[in-house]
């Protein structure tokens, strides 16, 4: 085993076949994450570490060698566990591993690719759904609330796993001595209010009015409507920003903007927003597209983007008010 599961994880999954398959799959993903973390730890000592692979993914992003290699590691691991279908940021289409198996897994194999060669935390995001028999498309084009498990690994000072199966959010840390992920926090909780936001402020001139108004008011700090100094952090790796918000509260926004291709923001709903929204909600936070709950949204295409707002409940709700008042 690559992880010492808590006695609670997946116990809320009633179907024994699904529960067992989820635990086997998470165990396999932990082994993949350990392998990817080892490559990250070598950095440029590893051949072709931060290099561009010379190819593009479905979103038109140029692929880094580590994007492709991480996807290959995960694909190989999923072939050893009861997963019927696999969807990946790095693959245009779904791959069928074996019809009839109980699960469908979607993944962002390497999140934060722009940070790969800068020694900044990066990660792997995954969403696990019950497979729809003989229908790969239906297995993924569905509401995020149908996930049976979701979470992400962070390759940073610690190699960690944040995961939920719908009954709270747990934090595991990789113990390199044993090679096992060990439970560190059995129930992560996001503070309801906080005073720190994460957004790529260089896009200010492209934001729509509600987001611009919210950030302008936040920048006014104690002299503005928020009545308190607001801090700002932006890592550029979704997993790192999400992990910080889980640990100390705050708000993350990657909104829609008026740049071509950013009409729905940058983040993909299936393998970025849905799994992150799942762990955030299970830790007492909120996740929306600005106005509507992310997990209620059903995506129509595999790599569909969505404006993504998540974090402390009070802050996400306040962003919602700015959207409503702007109408
Ligand atoms: P990926 O590397 O998987 O494409 O994800 C990168 C995402 C996300 O991790 C991060 O929040 C966002 O891109 C940063 O976007 P900008 O570079 O536009 O700030
Ligand atoms: Mn990503
Ligand atoms: Mn990625």
Coordinates of N, CA and C in Angstrom, one line a residue, residues 46-277:
X46 N 17.2 16.2 -14.1 CA 16.5 15.2 -14.9 C 16.4 15.6 -16.3
X47 N 16.8 14.8 -17.2 CA 16.8 15.1 -18.7 C 15.4 15.6 -19.1
X48 N 15.4 16.7 -19.9 CA 14.1 17.2 -20.5 C 13.1 17.6 -19.4
X49 N 13.6 18.0 -18.2 CA 12.7 18.3 -17.1 C 11.7 19.4 -17.5
X50 N 12.2 20.6 -17.7 CA 11.2 21.7 -17.9 C 11.0 22.0 -19.4
X51 N 11.6 21.2 -20.2 CA 11.6 21.5 -21.7 C 10.1 21.4 -22.2
X52 N 9.9 22.2 -23.3 CA 8.7 22.1 -24.0 C 8.7 20.8 -24.8
X53 N 7.5 20.2 -24.8 CA 7.5 18.9 -25.6 C 7.4 19.1 -27.1
X54 N 7.1 20.4 -27.4 CA 7.0 20.6 -28.9 C 5.6 20.3 -29.4
X55 N 4.7 20.0 -28.5 CA 3.3 19.6 -28.9 C 2.3 20.6 -28.1
X56 N 1.0 20.5 -28.5 CA 0.0 21.3 -27.8 C -1.1 20.4 -27.3
X57 N -1.7 20.9 -26.2 CA -2.8 20.1 -25.7 C -4.1 20.6 -26.4
X58 N -5.2 20.0 -26.0 CA -6.5 20.3 -26.7 C -6.9 21.8 -26.5
X59 N -6.3 22.4 -25.5 CA -6.6 23.8 -25.2 C -5.7 24.8 -25.9
X60 N -4.8 24.2 -26.7 CA -3.8 25.0 -27.4 C -2.6 25.4 -26.5
X61 N -2.6 24.9 -25.3 CA -1.4 25.2 -24.4 C -0.2 24.4 -24.9
X62 N 1.0 25.0 -25.0 CA 2.1 24.2 -25.4 C 2.4 23.2 -24.2
X63 N 2.7 21.9 -24.5 CA 2.9 20.9 -23.5 C 4.3 20.9 -23.1
X64 N 4.5 20.8 -21.8 CA 5.9 20.6 -21.2 C 6.2 19.1 -21.2
X65 N 7.4 18.7 -21.2 CA 7.8 17.3 -21.2 C 7.2 16.6 -19.9
X66 N 7.2 17.4 -18.8 CA 6.6 16.8 -17.6 C 5.1 16.6 -17.6
X67 N 4.4 17.5 -18.4 CA 3.0 17.3 -18.6 C 2.7 15.9 -19.2
X68 N 3.5 15.7 -20.3 CA 3.2 14.4 -21.0 C 3.7 13.2 -20.2
X69 N 4.8 13.4 -19.6 CA 5.4 12.2 -18.8 C 4.5 11.9 -17.6
X70 N 3.9 13.0 -17.0 CA 3.0 12.7 -15.8 C 1.8 12.0 -16.3
X71 N 1.3 12.4 -17.5 CA 0.1 11.7 -18.0 C 0.4 10.3 -18.3
X72 N 1.6 10.0 -18.8 CA 1.9 8.6 -19.1 C 2.0 7.8 -17.8
X73 N 2.6 8.4 -16.8 CA 2.7 7.7 -15.5 C 1.3 7.3 -14.9
X74 N 0.4 8.3 -15.0 CA -0.9 8.1 -14.5 C -1.7 7.1 -15.3
X75 N -1.6 7.2 -16.6 CA -2.3 6.2 -17.5 C -1.9 4.8 -17.2
X76 N -0.6 4.6 -17.0 CA 0.0 3.2 -16.7 C -0.6 2.8 -15.4
X77 N -0.7 3.6 -14.4 CA -1.2 3.3 -13.1 C -2.6 2.9 -13.1
X78 N -3.4 3.7 -13.9 CA -4.9 3.4 -13.9 C -5.2 2.1 -14.7
X79 N -4.3 1.6 -15.5 CA -4.5 0.3 -16.1 C -4.5 -0.8 -15.2
X80 N -4.0 -0.6 -13.9 CA -3.8 -1.7 -12.9 C -5.0 -1.7 -11.9
X81 N -5.9 -0.8 -12.1 CA -7.0 -0.7 -11.1 C -8.4 -0.6 -11.9
X82 N -9.5 -0.8 -11.2 CA -10.8 -0.9 -11.9 C -11.3 0.4 -12.5
X83 N -10.6 0.9 -13.5 CA -11.0 2.1 -14.1 C -11.3 1.8 -15.6
X84 N -12.5 2.2 -16.0 CA -13.0 1.9 -17.4 C -12.5 3.0 -18.4
X85 N -12.6 4.3 -17.9 CA -12.3 5.4 -18.8 C -11.4 6.4 -18.2
X86 N -10.5 7.1 -19.0 CA -9.6 8.1 -18.5 C -9.7 9.3 -19.4
X87 N -9.9 10.5 -18.8 CA -9.9 11.7 -19.5 C -8.8 12.6 -18.9
X88 N -8.0 13.3 -19.8 CA -6.8 14.0 -19.3 C -6.7 15.4 -20.0
X89 N -6.2 16.4 -19.3 CA -5.9 17.6 -19.9 C -5.0 17.5 -21.1
X90 N -4.1 16.4 -21.0 CA -3.1 16.3 -22.0 C -3.6 15.4 -23.2
X91 N -4.9 15.0 -23.2 CA -5.3 14.1 -24.3 C -6.6 14.7 -24.9
X92 N -6.7 14.8 -26.2 CA -7.9 15.4 -26.8 C -9.1 14.6 -26.4
X93 N -9.0 13.3 -26.5 CA -10.2 12.4 -26.3 C -10.0 11.5 -25.1
X94 N -11.2 10.9 -24.7 CA -11.2 9.9 -23.6 C -10.5 8.6 -24.1
X95 N -9.8 8.0 -23.2 CA -9.3 6.6 -23.6 C -10.0 5.6 -22.8
X96 N -10.4 4.5 -23.5 CA -11.1 3.4 -22.9 C -10.0 2.4 -22.4
X97 N -10.0 2.2 -21.1 CA -9.0 1.2 -20.5 C -9.7 -0.2 -20.6
X98 N -10.9 -0.3 -20.0 CA -11.7 -1.5 -20.1 C -13.2 -1.3 -19.8
X99 N -14.0 -1.4 -20.9 CA -15.5 -1.3 -20.7 C -15.9 -2.2 -19.5
X100 N -16.9 -1.7 -18.8 CA -17.5 -2.6 -17.8 C -16.9 -2.5 -16.4
X101 N -15.7 -1.8 -16.3 CA -15.1 -1.6 -14.9 C -15.9 -0.4 -14.3
X102 N -15.9 -0.3 -13.0 CA -16.8 0.6 -12.3 C -16.5 2.1 -12.3
X103 N -15.2 2.5 -12.6 CA -14.9 4.0 -12.4 C -14.4 4.7 -13.7
X104 N -14.6 6.0 -13.6 CA -14.1 6.9 -14.7 C -13.2 8.0 -14.0
X105 N -12.0 8.2 -14.5 CA -11.1 9.1 -13.8 C -10.7 10.2 -14.8
X106 N -10.8 11.5 -14.3 CA -10.4 12.6 -15.1 C -9.2 13.3 -14.3
X107 N -8.2 13.8 -15.1 CA -7.0 14.3 -14.4 C -6.4 15.5 -15.1
X108 N -5.8 16.4 -14.3 CA -4.9 17.3 -14.8 C -3.5 16.8 -14.3
X109 N -2.8 16.1 -15.1 CA -1.6 15.3 -14.7 C -0.6 16.2 -14.0
X110 N -0.4 17.4 -14.6 CA 0.6 18.3 -14.0 C 0.0 19.8 -14.1
X111 N -0.4 20.2 -12.9 CA -1.0 21.6 -12.8 C 0.0 22.6 -12.4
X112 N 0.0 23.7 -13.1 CA 1.0 24.8 -12.8 C 2.2 24.7 -13.7
X113 N 2.0 24.2 -14.9 CA 3.1 23.9 -15.8 C 4.1 25.1 -16.0
X114 N 3.5 26.3 -15.9 CA 4.4 27.5 -16.1 C 5.4 27.6 -15.0
X115 N 5.2 26.9 -13.9 CA 6.1 27.0 -12.8 C 7.1 25.8 -12.7
X116 N 7.0 24.9 -13.7 CA 7.8 23.7 -13.6 C 9.3 24.0 -13.4
X117 N 9.8 24.9 -14.2 CA 11.3 25.2 -14.2 C 11.7 26.3 -13.2
X118 N 10.8 26.7 -12.3 CA 11.1 27.8 -11.4 C 11.1 27.3 -9.9
X119 N 11.0 26.0 -9.7 CA 11.0 25.4 -8.4 C 9.9 25.9 -7.5
X120 N 8.8 26.1 -8.1 CA 7.6 26.6 -7.4 C 6.6 25.4 -7.3
X121 N 5.8 25.2 -6.2 CA 4.9 24.1 -6.1 C 4.0 23.9 -7.3
X122 N 3.9 22.6 -7.7 CA 3.0 22.2 -8.8 C 2.3 21.0 -8.3
X123 N 1.4 20.4 -9.2 CA 0.7 19.3 -8.6 C -0.1 18.5 -9.6
X124 N -0.9 17.6 -9.2 CA -1.8 16.7 -10.0 C -3.2 16.7 -9.4
X125 N -4.2 17.0 -10.3 CA -5.6 17.0 -9.8 C -6.3 15.9 -10.4
X126 N -7.3 15.3 -9.6 CA -8.0 14.1 -10.1 C -9.5 14.2 -9.7
X127 N -10.4 13.7 -10.5 CA -11.8 13.6 -10.2 C -12.2 12.1 -10.6
X128 N -12.9 11.5 -9.7 CA -13.3 10.1 -9.9 C -14.8 10.0 -9.9
X129 N -15.4 9.4 -11.0 CA -16.8 9.3 -11.1 C -17.2 7.8 -11.3
X130 N -18.4 7.4 -10.9 CA -18.8 6.1 -11.3 C -18.9 6.0 -12.8
X131 N -18.4 5.0 -13.5 CA -18.5 4.9 -14.9 C -19.9 4.6 -15.4
X132 N -20.3 5.2 -16.5 CA -21.6 4.9 -17.1 C -21.2 3.8 -18.2
X133 N -21.8 2.6 -18.0 CA -21.4 1.4 -18.8 C -21.5 1.7 -20.3
X134 N -20.3 1.4 -20.9 CA -20.3 1.5 -22.4 C -20.5 3.0 -22.9
X135 N -20.4 3.9 -22.0 CA -20.6 5.3 -22.5 C -19.6 6.3 -21.8
X136 N -18.4 6.3 -22.4 CA -17.3 7.2 -21.9 C -17.7 8.6 -21.8
X137 N -18.4 9.1 -22.8 CA -18.8 10.5 -22.8 C -19.7 10.8 -21.6
X138 N -20.7 10.0 -21.4 CA -21.7 10.2 -20.3 C -21.0 10.1 -19.0
X139 N -19.9 9.4 -18.9 CA -19.1 9.2 -17.7 C -18.5 10.5 -17.2
X140 N -18.2 11.4 -18.2 CA -17.5 12.6 -17.8 C -18.4 13.9 -18.0
X141 N -19.3 13.9 -19.0 CA -20.1 15.1 -19.2 C -21.3 15.1 -18.3
X142 N -21.1 15.5 -17.0 CA -22.1 15.4 -16.0 C -21.8 16.4 -14.9
X143 N -22.6 16.5 -13.9 CA -22.4 17.5 -12.8 C -21.2 17.0 -11.9
X144 N -20.5 18.0 -11.4 CA -19.4 17.6 -10.5 C -19.9 17.0 -9.2
X145 N -21.2 17.2 -8.9 CA -21.7 16.6 -7.6 C -21.8 15.1 -7.7
X146 N -21.6 14.5 -9.0 CA -21.7 13.1 -9.1 C -20.3 12.4 -8.9
X147 N -19.3 13.2 -8.5 CA -18.0 12.6 -8.2 C -18.1 11.7 -7.0
X148 N -17.4 10.6 -7.0 CA -17.3 9.8 -5.8 C -16.1 10.1 -5.0
X149 N -15.1 10.7 -5.7 CA -13.9 11.1 -5.0 C -13.2 12.2 -5.8
X150 N -12.5 13.1 -5.1 CA -11.8 14.2 -5.8 C -10.7 14.7 -5.0
X151 N -9.7 15.3 -5.6 CA -8.6 15.9 -4.8 C -7.4 16.3 -5.6
X152 N -6.3 16.6 -4.9 CA -5.1 16.9 -5.7 C -3.9 16.6 -4.8
X153 N -2.8 16.4 -5.5 CA -1.4 16.2 -4.9 C -0.7 17.5 -5.1
X154 N 0.1 17.9 -4.2 CA 1.0 19.1 -4.3 C 2.5 18.6 -4.2
X155 N 3.3 18.9 -5.2 CA 4.7 18.6 -5.2 C 5.4 19.9 -4.8
X156 N 5.6 20.0 -3.4 CA 6.2 21.3 -2.9 C 7.2 20.9 -1.8
X157 N 7.3 21.8 -0.8 CA 8.2 21.5 0.4 C 7.8 20.1 1.0
X158 N 6.4 19.9 1.0 CA 6.0 18.5 1.3 C 5.3 18.0 0.0
X159 N 5.3 16.7 -0.1 CA 4.5 16.1 -1.2 C 3.2 15.7 -0.4
X160 N 2.1 16.3 -0.8 CA 0.8 16.1 0.0 C -0.3 15.7 -0.9
X161 N -1.3 15.2 -0.3 CA -2.6 14.8 -0.9 C -3.8 15.4 -0.1
X162 N -4.6 16.1 -0.8 CA -5.9 16.6 -0.3 C -7.0 15.8 -1.0
X163 N -7.8 15.2 -0.2 CA -8.8 14.3 -0.8 C -10.1 14.3 -0.1
X164 N -11.2 14.1 -0.8 CA -12.5 13.9 -0.2 C -13.3 12.8 -1.0
X165 N -14.1 12.0 -0.3 CA -15.1 11.1 -0.9 C -16.5 11.6 -0.6
X166 N -16.6 12.8 -0.1 CA -17.9 13.3 0.2 C -18.3 13.4 1.7
X167 N -17.3 13.0 2.5 CA -17.6 13.1 4.0 C -16.4 13.8 4.7
X168 N -16.2 15.0 4.3 CA -15.0 15.8 4.8 C -13.8 15.7 3.9
X169 N -12.9 16.6 4.2 CA -11.6 16.7 3.4 C -10.5 16.4 4.3
X170 N -9.6 15.4 3.8 CA -8.5 15.0 4.5 C -7.2 15.4 3.9
X171 N -6.1 15.6 4.7 CA -4.8 15.9 4.2 C -3.8 14.8 4.6
X172 N -3.1 14.3 3.6 CA -2.1 13.3 3.8 C -0.7 13.9 3.4
X173 N 0.3 13.5 4.1 CA 1.7 13.9 3.7 C 2.5 12.7 3.4
X174 N 3.3 12.7 2.3 CA 4.2 11.6 2.0 C 5.4 11.6 2.9
X175 N 5.5 10.4 3.6 CA 6.6 10.1 4.4 C 7.6 9.4 3.6
X176 N 8.7 10.1 3.2 CA 9.7 9.5 2.2 C 10.4 8.3 2.8
X177 N 10.5 8.2 4.1 CA 11.2 7.1 4.7 C 10.4 5.8 4.4
X178 N 9.1 5.8 4.6 CA 8.3 4.6 4.3 C 7.8 4.5 2.9
X179 N 7.8 5.7 2.2 CA 7.2 5.8 0.9 C 5.7 5.8 0.9
X180 N 5.1 6.1 2.1 CA 3.6 6.1 2.3 C 3.1 7.5 2.6
X181 N 1.9 7.7 2.0 CA 1.2 8.9 2.4 C 0.5 8.7 3.8
X182 N 0.7 9.6 4.7 CA 0.2 9.4 6.1 C -0.8 10.5 6.4
X183 N -1.9 10.2 7.2 CA -2.9 11.2 7.5 C -2.3 12.2 8.4
X184 N -2.5 13.5 8.0 CA -1.9 14.6 8.8 C -3.1 15.4 9.4
X185 N -4.2 15.6 8.6 CA -5.3 16.4 9.1 C -6.6 15.6 8.7
X186 N -7.3 15.1 9.7 CA -8.5 14.2 9.3 C -9.7 15.0 8.9
X187 N -9.7 16.3 9.2 CA -10.9 17.1 8.8 C -10.4 18.6 8.6
X188 N -10.1 18.9 7.3 CA -9.7 20.3 7.0 C -10.9 21.2 7.1
X189 N -10.7 22.4 7.6 CA -11.8 23.4 7.7 C -11.3 24.8 7.2
X190 N -12.1 25.4 6.3 CA -11.7 26.7 5.8 C -12.4 27.8 6.7
X191 N -11.7 28.8 7.2 CA -12.4 29.8 8.0 C -13.4 30.5 7.1
X192 N -14.6 30.8 7.8 CA -15.7 31.4 7.0 C -15.3 32.8 6.4
X193 N -14.5 33.5 7.2 CA -14.1 34.8 6.7 C -12.6 34.9 6.7
X194 N -12.1 35.7 5.8 CA -10.6 35.9 5.7 C -10.4 37.2 4.9
X195 N -9.2 37.6 4.8 CA -8.9 38.9 4.2 C -7.7 38.8 3.2
X196 N -7.7 37.8 2.4 CA -6.6 37.5 1.4 C -7.3 37.0 0.1
X197 N -6.9 37.6 -1.0 CA -7.5 37.1 -2.3 C -6.3 36.7 -3.2
X198 N -6.7 35.8 -4.2 CA -5.7 35.4 -5.2 C -6.3 35.6 -6.5
X199 N -5.6 36.4 -7.4 CA -6.1 36.6 -8.7 C -4.9 37.1 -9.5
X200 N -4.9 36.8 -10.8 CA -3.8 37.3 -11.6 C -4.1 38.8 -12.0
X201 N -3.6 39.7 -11.2 CA -4.0 41.1 -11.3 C -3.5 41.7 -12.6
X202 N -2.6 41.1 -13.4 CA -2.2 41.6 -14.6 C -3.3 41.6 -15.7
X203 N -4.4 40.9 -15.4 CA -5.5 40.9 -16.3 C -6.6 42.0 -16.0
X204 N -6.3 42.9 -15.1 CA -7.2 43.9 -14.6 C -8.0 44.5 -15.7
X205 N -7.3 45.0 -16.7 CA -8.0 45.7 -17.8 C -8.9 44.8 -18.6
X206 N -8.8 43.5 -18.4 CA -9.7 42.6 -19.2 C -10.9 42.1 -18.4
X207 N -10.9 42.4 -17.1 CA -12.0 41.9 -16.3 C -13.3 42.6 -16.6
X208 N -14.4 41.8 -16.3 CA -15.8 42.4 -16.4 C -16.1 43.3 -15.1
X209 N -17.0 44.2 -15.2 CA -17.3 45.1 -14.1 C -17.4 44.6 -12.7
X210 N -18.1 43.5 -12.5 CA -18.2 43.0 -11.1 C -16.9 42.6 -10.4
X211 N -16.0 42.0 -11.2 CA -14.7 41.6 -10.7 C -13.8 42.8 -10.5
X212 N -13.9 43.7 -11.4 CA -13.1 44.9 -11.3 C -13.5 45.7 -10.1
X213 N -14.8 45.8 -9.9 CA -15.3 46.6 -8.7 C -14.9 45.9 -7.4
X214 N -15.0 44.5 -7.4 CA -14.6 43.8 -6.1 C -13.2 44.1 -5.8
X215 N -12.3 43.9 -6.8 CA -10.9 44.1 -6.5 C -10.5 45.5 -6.2
X216 N -11.2 46.5 -6.9 CA -10.9 47.9 -6.6 C -11.3 48.2 -5.1
X217 N -12.4 47.6 -4.6 CA -12.8 47.8 -3.2 C -11.8 47.1 -2.3
X218 N -11.4 45.9 -2.7 CA -10.4 45.2 -1.8 C -9.1 46.0 -1.7
X219 N -8.7 46.6 -2.8 CA -7.5 47.4 -2.8 C -7.6 48.6 -1.9
X220 N -8.8 49.1 -1.6 CA -9.0 50.3 -0.8 C -8.8 49.9 0.7
X221 N -8.9 48.6 1.0 CA -8.6 48.1 2.3 C -9.4 48.7 3.4
X222 N -8.8 49.2 4.5 CA -9.5 49.7 5.6 C -10.3 51.0 5.3
X223 N -9.9 51.7 4.3 CA -10.6 52.9 3.9 C -11.7 52.7 3.0
X224 N -11.9 51.4 2.5 CA -13.0 51.1 1.6 C -14.1 50.3 2.3
X225 N -15.0 49.8 1.5 CA -16.2 49.1 2.0 C -15.9 47.9 2.8
X226 N -14.7 47.3 2.6 CA -14.4 46.1 3.3 C -13.9 46.4 4.7
X227 N -13.5 47.6 4.9 CA -13.1 48.1 6.3 C -11.9 47.4 6.9
X228 N -11.1 46.7 6.0 CA -10.0 46.0 6.6 C -8.9 45.8 5.5
X229 N -7.7 45.9 5.8 CA -6.6 45.6 4.8 C -6.8 44.2 4.2
X230 N -6.7 44.1 2.9 CA -6.8 42.8 2.3 C -5.4 42.4 1.8
X231 N -5.0 41.2 2.0 CA -3.7 40.7 1.4 C -3.9 40.1 0.1
X232 N -2.8 39.9 -0.7 CA -3.0 39.2 -2.0 C -1.8 38.2 -2.2
X233 N -2.1 37.0 -2.7 CA -1.2 36.0 -3.1 C -1.6 35.5 -4.5
X234 N -0.6 35.2 -5.4 CA -1.0 34.5 -6.6 C 0.2 33.6 -7.0
X235 N 0.0 32.3 -6.9 CA 1.2 31.4 -7.1 C 1.2 31.0 -8.6
X236 N 0.0 30.9 -9.3 CA 0.0 30.5 -10.7 C 0.0 29.0 -10.8
X237 N -0.1 28.3 -9.6 CA -0.4 26.9 -9.6 C -1.7 26.7 -8.8
X238 N -2.8 26.3 -9.5 CA -4.1 26.2 -8.8 C -4.0 25.4 -7.5
X239 N -3.2 24.3 -7.5 CA -3.1 23.4 -6.4 C -2.5 24.1 -5.2
X240 N -1.5 25.0 -5.5 CA -0.8 25.7 -4.4 C -1.7 26.8 -3.8
X241 N -2.5 27.5 -4.6 CA -3.4 28.5 -4.1 C -4.5 27.8 -3.4
X242 N -5.0 26.7 -3.9 CA -6.1 26.0 -3.2 C -5.7 25.5 -1.8
X243 N -4.4 24.9 -1.8 CA -3.9 24.4 -0.6 C -3.8 25.5 0.5
X244 N -3.3 26.7 0.1 CA -3.1 27.8 1.0 C -4.5 28.2 1.6
X245 N -5.5 28.2 0.7 CA -6.9 28.7 1.1 C -7.5 27.6 2.1
X246 N -7.2 26.3 1.8 CA -7.7 25.3 2.8 C -7.0 25.5 4.1
X247 N -5.8 25.9 4.2 CA -5.0 26.0 5.4 C -5.3 27.3 6.2
X248 N -5.6 28.5 5.4 CA -5.8 29.7 6.2 C -6.9 30.6 5.7
X249 N -7.7 30.0 4.8 CA -8.9 30.8 4.3 C -8.4 31.7 3.2
X250 N -9.4 32.4 2.6 CA -9.1 33.4 1.5 C -10.0 33.1 0.3
X251 N -9.7 33.8 -0.7 CA -10.5 33.8 -1.9 C -9.6 33.6 -3.2
X252 N -10.1 32.7 -4.1 CA -9.4 32.5 -5.4 C -10.3 32.9 -6.5
X253 N -9.8 33.7 -7.4 CA -10.6 34.0 -8.6 C -9.8 33.8 -9.9
X254 N -10.3 33.0 -10.8 CA -9.9 33.1 -12.2 C -11.1 33.4 -13.0
X255 N -11.5 34.6 -13.2 CA -12.8 35.0 -13.8 C -12.7 35.0 -15.3
X256 N -13.9 35.1 -16.0 CA -13.9 35.3 -17.4 C -13.3 36.7 -17.6
X257 N -12.7 36.9 -18.8 CA -12.3 38.2 -19.2 C -12.4 38.4 -20.7
X258 N -12.1 39.6 -21.2 CA -12.4 39.9 -22.6 C -11.3 39.5 -23.5
X259 N -10.3 38.7 -23.0 CA -9.3 38.2 -24.0 C -9.9 37.1 -24.8
X260 N -9.5 37.0 -26.1 CA -9.9 35.9 -26.9 C -9.6 34.5 -26.3
X261 N -10.6 33.7 -26.2 CA -10.3 32.4 -25.6 C -10.5 32.4 -24.1
X262 N -10.7 33.5 -23.5 CA -10.9 33.6 -22.0 C -12.3 34.0 -21.7
X263 N -13.3 33.8 -22.6 CA -14.7 34.2 -22.4 C -15.2 33.4 -21.2
X264 N -14.6 32.3 -20.8 CA -15.1 31.5 -19.6 C -13.9 31.3 -18.7
X265 N -12.9 32.2 -18.8 CA -11.8 32.1 -17.9 C -10.7 31.1 -18.4
X266 N -9.9 30.6 -17.6 CA -8.8 29.7 -18.0 C -9.0 28.3 -17.6
X267 N -9.6 28.1 -16.4 CA -9.6 26.8 -15.8 C -10.7 25.9 -16.3
X268 N -10.3 24.6 -16.5 CA -11.2 23.6 -17.1 C -12.1 23.0 -16.0
X269 N -13.4 22.9 -16.3 CA -14.3 22.4 -15.2 C -14.1 21.0 -14.8
X270 N -13.9 20.1 -15.8 CA -13.9 18.6 -15.4 C -12.8 18.2 -14.5
X271 N -11.5 18.7 -14.8 CA -10.4 18.1 -14.1 C -9.6 19.2 -13.3
X272 N -10.2 20.4 -13.2 CA -9.7 21.4 -12.3 C -10.8 21.9 -11.3
X273 N -11.8 22.6 -11.9 CA -12.8 23.2 -11.0 C -13.6 22.2 -10.2
X274 N -14.1 21.1 -10.9 CA -15.0 20.1 -10.1 C -14.2 19.5 -8.9
X275 N -13.0 18.9 -9.1 CA -12.3 18.3 -8.0 C -12.0 19.3 -6.9
X276 N -11.5 20.5 -7.3 CA -11.1 21.5 -6.3 C -12.4 22.0 -5.5
X277 N -13.5 22.2 -6.3 CA -14.7 22.6 -5.6 C -15.2 21.6 -4.6

